[in-house]
Short mmCIF file of C-alpha atoms in Angstrom, two decimals:
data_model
loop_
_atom_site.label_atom_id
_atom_site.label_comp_id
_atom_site.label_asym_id
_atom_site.label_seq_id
_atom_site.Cartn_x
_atom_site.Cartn_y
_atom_site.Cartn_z
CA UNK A 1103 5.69 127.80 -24.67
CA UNK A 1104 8.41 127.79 -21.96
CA UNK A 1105 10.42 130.55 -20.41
CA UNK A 1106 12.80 130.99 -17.35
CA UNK A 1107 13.92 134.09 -16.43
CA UNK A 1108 17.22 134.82 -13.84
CA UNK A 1109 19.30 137.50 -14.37
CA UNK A 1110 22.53 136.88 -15.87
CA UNK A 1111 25.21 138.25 -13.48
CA UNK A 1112 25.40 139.46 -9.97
CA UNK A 1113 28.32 140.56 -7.27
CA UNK A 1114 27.77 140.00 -3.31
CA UNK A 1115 30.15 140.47 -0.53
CA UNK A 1116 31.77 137.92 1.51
CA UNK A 1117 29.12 137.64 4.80
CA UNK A 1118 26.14 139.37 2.91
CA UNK A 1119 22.95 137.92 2.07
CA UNK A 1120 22.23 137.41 -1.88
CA UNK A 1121 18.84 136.72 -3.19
CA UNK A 1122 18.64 135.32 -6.63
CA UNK A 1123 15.47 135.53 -8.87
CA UNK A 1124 13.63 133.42 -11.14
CA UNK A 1125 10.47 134.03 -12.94
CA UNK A 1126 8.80 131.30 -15.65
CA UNK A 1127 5.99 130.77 -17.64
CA UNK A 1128 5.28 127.14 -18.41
CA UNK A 1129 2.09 125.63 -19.82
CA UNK A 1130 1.55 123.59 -16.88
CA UNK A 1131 3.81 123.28 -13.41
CA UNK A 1132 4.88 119.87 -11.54
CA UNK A 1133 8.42 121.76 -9.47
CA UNK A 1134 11.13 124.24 -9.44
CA UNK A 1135 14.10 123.30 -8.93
CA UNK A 1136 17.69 124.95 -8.06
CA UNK A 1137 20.93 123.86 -9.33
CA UNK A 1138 24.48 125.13 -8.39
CA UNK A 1139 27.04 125.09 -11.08
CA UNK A 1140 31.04 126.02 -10.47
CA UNK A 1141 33.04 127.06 -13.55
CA UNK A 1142 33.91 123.68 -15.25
CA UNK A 1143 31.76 121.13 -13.04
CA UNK A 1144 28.31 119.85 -14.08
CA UNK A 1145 25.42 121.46 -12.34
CA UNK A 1146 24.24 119.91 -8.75
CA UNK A 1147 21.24 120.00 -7.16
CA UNK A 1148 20.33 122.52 -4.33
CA UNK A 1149 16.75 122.52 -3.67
CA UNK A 1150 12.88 121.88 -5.17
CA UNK A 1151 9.72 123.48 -4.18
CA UNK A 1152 6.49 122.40 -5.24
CA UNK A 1153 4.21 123.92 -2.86
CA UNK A 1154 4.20 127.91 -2.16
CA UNK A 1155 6.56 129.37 0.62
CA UNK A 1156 10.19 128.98 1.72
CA UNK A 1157 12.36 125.66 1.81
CA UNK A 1158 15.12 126.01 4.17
CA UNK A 1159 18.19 123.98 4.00
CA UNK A 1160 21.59 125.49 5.67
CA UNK A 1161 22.75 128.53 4.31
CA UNK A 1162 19.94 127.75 1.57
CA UNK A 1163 16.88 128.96 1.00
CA UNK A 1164 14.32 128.60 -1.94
CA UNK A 1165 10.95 130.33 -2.31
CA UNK A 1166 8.14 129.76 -4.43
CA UNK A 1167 4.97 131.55 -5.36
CA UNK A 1168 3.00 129.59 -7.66
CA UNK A 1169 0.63 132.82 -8.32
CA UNK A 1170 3.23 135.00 -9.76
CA UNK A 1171 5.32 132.18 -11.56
CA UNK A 1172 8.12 133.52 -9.35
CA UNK A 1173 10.94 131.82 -7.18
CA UNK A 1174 14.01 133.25 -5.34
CA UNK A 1175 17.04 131.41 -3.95
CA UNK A 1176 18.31 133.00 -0.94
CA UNK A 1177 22.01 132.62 0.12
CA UNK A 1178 23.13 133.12 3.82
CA UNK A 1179 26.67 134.06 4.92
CA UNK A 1180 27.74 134.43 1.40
CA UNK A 1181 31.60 132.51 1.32
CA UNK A 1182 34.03 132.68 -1.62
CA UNK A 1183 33.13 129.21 -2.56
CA UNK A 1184 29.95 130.08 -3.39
CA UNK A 1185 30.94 131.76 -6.61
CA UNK A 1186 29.47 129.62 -9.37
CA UNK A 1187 26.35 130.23 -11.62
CA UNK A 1188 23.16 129.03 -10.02
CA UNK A 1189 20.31 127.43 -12.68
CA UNK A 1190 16.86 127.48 -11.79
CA UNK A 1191 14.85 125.01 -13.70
CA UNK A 1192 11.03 124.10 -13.91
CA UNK A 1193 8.90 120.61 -14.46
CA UNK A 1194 5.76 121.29 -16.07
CA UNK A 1195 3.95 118.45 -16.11
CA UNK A 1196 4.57 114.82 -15.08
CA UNK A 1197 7.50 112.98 -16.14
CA UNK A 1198 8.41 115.54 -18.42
CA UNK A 1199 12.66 116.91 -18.35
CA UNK A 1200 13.14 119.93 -16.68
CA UNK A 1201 13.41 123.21 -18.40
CA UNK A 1202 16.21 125.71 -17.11
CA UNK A 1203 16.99 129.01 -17.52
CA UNK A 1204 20.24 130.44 -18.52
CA UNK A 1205 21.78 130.91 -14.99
CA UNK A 1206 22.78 133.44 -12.42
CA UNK A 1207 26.71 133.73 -12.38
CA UNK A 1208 27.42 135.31 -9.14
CA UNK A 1209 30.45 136.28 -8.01
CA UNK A 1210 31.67 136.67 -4.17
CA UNK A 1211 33.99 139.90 -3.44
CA UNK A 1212 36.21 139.60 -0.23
CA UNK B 1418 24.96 108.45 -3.65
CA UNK B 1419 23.51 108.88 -6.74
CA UNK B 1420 26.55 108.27 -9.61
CA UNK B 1421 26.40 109.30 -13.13
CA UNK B 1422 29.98 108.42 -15.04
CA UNK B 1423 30.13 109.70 -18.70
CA UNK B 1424 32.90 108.24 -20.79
CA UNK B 1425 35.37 111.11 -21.23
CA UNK B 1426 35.86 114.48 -19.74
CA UNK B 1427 37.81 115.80 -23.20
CA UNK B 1428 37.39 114.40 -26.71
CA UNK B 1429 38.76 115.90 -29.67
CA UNK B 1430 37.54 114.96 -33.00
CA UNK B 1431 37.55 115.84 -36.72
CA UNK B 1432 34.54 117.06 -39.08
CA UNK B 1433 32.86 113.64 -40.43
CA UNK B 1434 33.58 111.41 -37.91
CA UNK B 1435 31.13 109.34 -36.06
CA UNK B 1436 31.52 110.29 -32.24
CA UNK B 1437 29.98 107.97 -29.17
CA UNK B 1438 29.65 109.31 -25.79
CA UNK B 1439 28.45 106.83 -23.36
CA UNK B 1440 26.63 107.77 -19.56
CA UNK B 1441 26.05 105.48 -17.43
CA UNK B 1442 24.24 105.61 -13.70
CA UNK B 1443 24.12 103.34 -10.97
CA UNK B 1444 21.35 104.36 -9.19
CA UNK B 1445 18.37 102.22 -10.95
CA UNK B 1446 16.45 105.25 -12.63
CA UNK B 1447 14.20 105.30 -15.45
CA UNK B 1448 14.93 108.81 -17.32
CA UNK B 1449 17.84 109.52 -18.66
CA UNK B 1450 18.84 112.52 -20.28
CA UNK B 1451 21.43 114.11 -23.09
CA UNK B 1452 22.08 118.16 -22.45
CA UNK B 1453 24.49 120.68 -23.98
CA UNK B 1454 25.73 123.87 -22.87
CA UNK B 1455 26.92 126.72 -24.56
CA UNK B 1456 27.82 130.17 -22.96
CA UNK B 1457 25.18 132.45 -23.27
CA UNK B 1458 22.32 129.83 -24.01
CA UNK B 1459 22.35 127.23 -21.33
CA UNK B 1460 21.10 124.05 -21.04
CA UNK B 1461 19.45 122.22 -23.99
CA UNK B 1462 17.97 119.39 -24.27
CA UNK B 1463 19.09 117.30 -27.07
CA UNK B 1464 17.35 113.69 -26.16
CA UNK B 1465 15.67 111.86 -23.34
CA UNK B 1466 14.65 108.69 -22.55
CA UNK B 1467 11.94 106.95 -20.24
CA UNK B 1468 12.91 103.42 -20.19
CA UNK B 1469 15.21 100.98 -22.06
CA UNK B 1470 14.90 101.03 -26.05
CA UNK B 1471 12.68 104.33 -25.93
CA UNK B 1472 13.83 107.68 -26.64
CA UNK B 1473 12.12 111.42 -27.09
CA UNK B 1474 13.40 114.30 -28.94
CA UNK B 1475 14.14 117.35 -27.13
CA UNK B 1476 14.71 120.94 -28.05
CA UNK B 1477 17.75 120.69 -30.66
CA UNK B 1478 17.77 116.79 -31.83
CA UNK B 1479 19.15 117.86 -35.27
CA UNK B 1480 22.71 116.14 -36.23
CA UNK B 1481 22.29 113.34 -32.68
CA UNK B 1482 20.66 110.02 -32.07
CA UNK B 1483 20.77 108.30 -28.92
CA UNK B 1484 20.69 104.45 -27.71
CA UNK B 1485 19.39 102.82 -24.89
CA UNK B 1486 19.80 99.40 -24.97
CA UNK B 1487 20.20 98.65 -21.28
CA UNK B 1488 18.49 100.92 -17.84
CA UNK B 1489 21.91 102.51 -16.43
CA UNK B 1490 23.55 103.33 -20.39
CA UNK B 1491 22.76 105.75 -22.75
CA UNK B 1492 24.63 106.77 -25.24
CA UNK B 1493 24.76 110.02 -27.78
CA UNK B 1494 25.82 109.80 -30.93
CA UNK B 1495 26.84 112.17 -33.49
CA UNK B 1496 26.53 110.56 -36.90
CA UNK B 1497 29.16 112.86 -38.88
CA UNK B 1498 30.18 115.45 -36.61
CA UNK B 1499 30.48 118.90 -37.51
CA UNK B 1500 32.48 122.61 -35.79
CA UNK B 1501 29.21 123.40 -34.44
CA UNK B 1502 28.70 120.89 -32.66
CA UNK B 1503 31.84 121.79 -30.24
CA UNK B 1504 30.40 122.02 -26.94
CA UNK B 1505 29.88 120.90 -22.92
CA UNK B 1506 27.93 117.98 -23.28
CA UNK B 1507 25.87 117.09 -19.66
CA UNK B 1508 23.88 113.76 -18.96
CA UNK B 1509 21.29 113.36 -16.48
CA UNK B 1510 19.25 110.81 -14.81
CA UNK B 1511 16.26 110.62 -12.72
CA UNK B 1512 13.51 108.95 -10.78
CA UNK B 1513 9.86 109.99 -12.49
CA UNK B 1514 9.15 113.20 -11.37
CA UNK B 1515 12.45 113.87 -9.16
CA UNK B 1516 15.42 116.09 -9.28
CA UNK B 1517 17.95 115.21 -12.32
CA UNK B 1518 21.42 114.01 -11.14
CA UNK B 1519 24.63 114.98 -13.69
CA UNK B 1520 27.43 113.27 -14.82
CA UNK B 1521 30.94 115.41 -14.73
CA UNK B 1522 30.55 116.42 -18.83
CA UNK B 1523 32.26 116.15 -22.28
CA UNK B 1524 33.59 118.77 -23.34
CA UNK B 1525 33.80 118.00 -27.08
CA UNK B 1526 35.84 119.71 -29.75
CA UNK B 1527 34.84 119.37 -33.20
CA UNK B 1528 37.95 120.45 -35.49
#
């Protein structure tokens, strides 16, 4: 079977650093992938790992161990308009839709 | 830029009736997907498809068929809709093996 784990609510301050995690267990693995959501909107994509180690893009960062079935997203210089829920979502094999977990809905405090 | 359209953002609609929502995308890909979200249970998949005229079930098919009779359309259908069925309902397209691209949603209410 498939599951994706993320925990289901966090709070950050405006400036800090926030790291959201993901674990999964999938029969086979072909990608993680991070998607940011606001309230409302459809989900849009942040970043995809394949290999182990960190992706940097901006104020973005994803990691990925492949080991441990584990991935965090890592948020710089957290700003208000980064309140929204962030889905983190696995391939696991081929051509196959992605699975996602339930979200992160994190929530920026001035 | 990769566009997915969807054919309303707000549909209302009464037990029993037939309800069509169309996606298109302009982007050329093969897979297109059918989602819904609910709070508290995420993303589902309801129906995908590979390439024109095929389609695979996903995790909740019950009560929904699909159509793809041309690359950038596919459509949902909900042959006699019922209360709950009321939900966010998210397409998605892709190149094989690449990130999934969203349209805006439906939200659909079922009354």
């Amino acid at each position: 079977g498939q599951n994706i784990d993320q925990p289901t609510e966090m709070t950050a301050t405006e400036g800090a650093i926030v790291q959201i995690n993901c674990t999964y267990q999938t029969s086979g693995f072909n990608g993680l992938f991070w998607y940011q959501q606001h309230a409302g909107e459809a989900p849009t994509f942040l970043s995809y790992n394949v290999l182990d180690g960190l992706e940097e893009k901006g104020r973005f960062s994803s990691f990925l161990s492949r080991s441990k079935g584990y991935s965090y997203l890592l948020l710089k210089e957290l700003q208000m308009k980064d309140s929204a829920s962030y889905l983190c979502a696995v391939r696991d094999l081929g051509n196959t839709p992605l699975v996602f977990g339930k979200g992160t809905r994190l929530s920026v405090i001035a | 830029d990769v566009k997915v359209t969807q054919s309303s953002r707000y549909l209302v609609k009464r037990t029993g009736e037939k309800v069509f929502l169309e996606c298109v995308q302009d982007m050329d890909h093969e897979n297109m997907f059918w989602y819904r979200q609910d709070p508290g249970l995420g993303l589902r998949l309801i129906y995908f498809s590979y390439d024109v005229k095929m389609k695979e079930k996903g995790d909740i098919p019950e009560g929904y068929s699909v159509s793809r009779e041309k690359k950038e359309r596919f459509s949902l259908i909900l042959e006699s809709a019922s209360t709950n069925q009321t939900s966010m309902y998210l397409c998605a397209s892709s190149l094989v093996r690449y990130e999934q691209y969203f349209g805006p949603g439906t939200r659909l209410t079922v009354t």
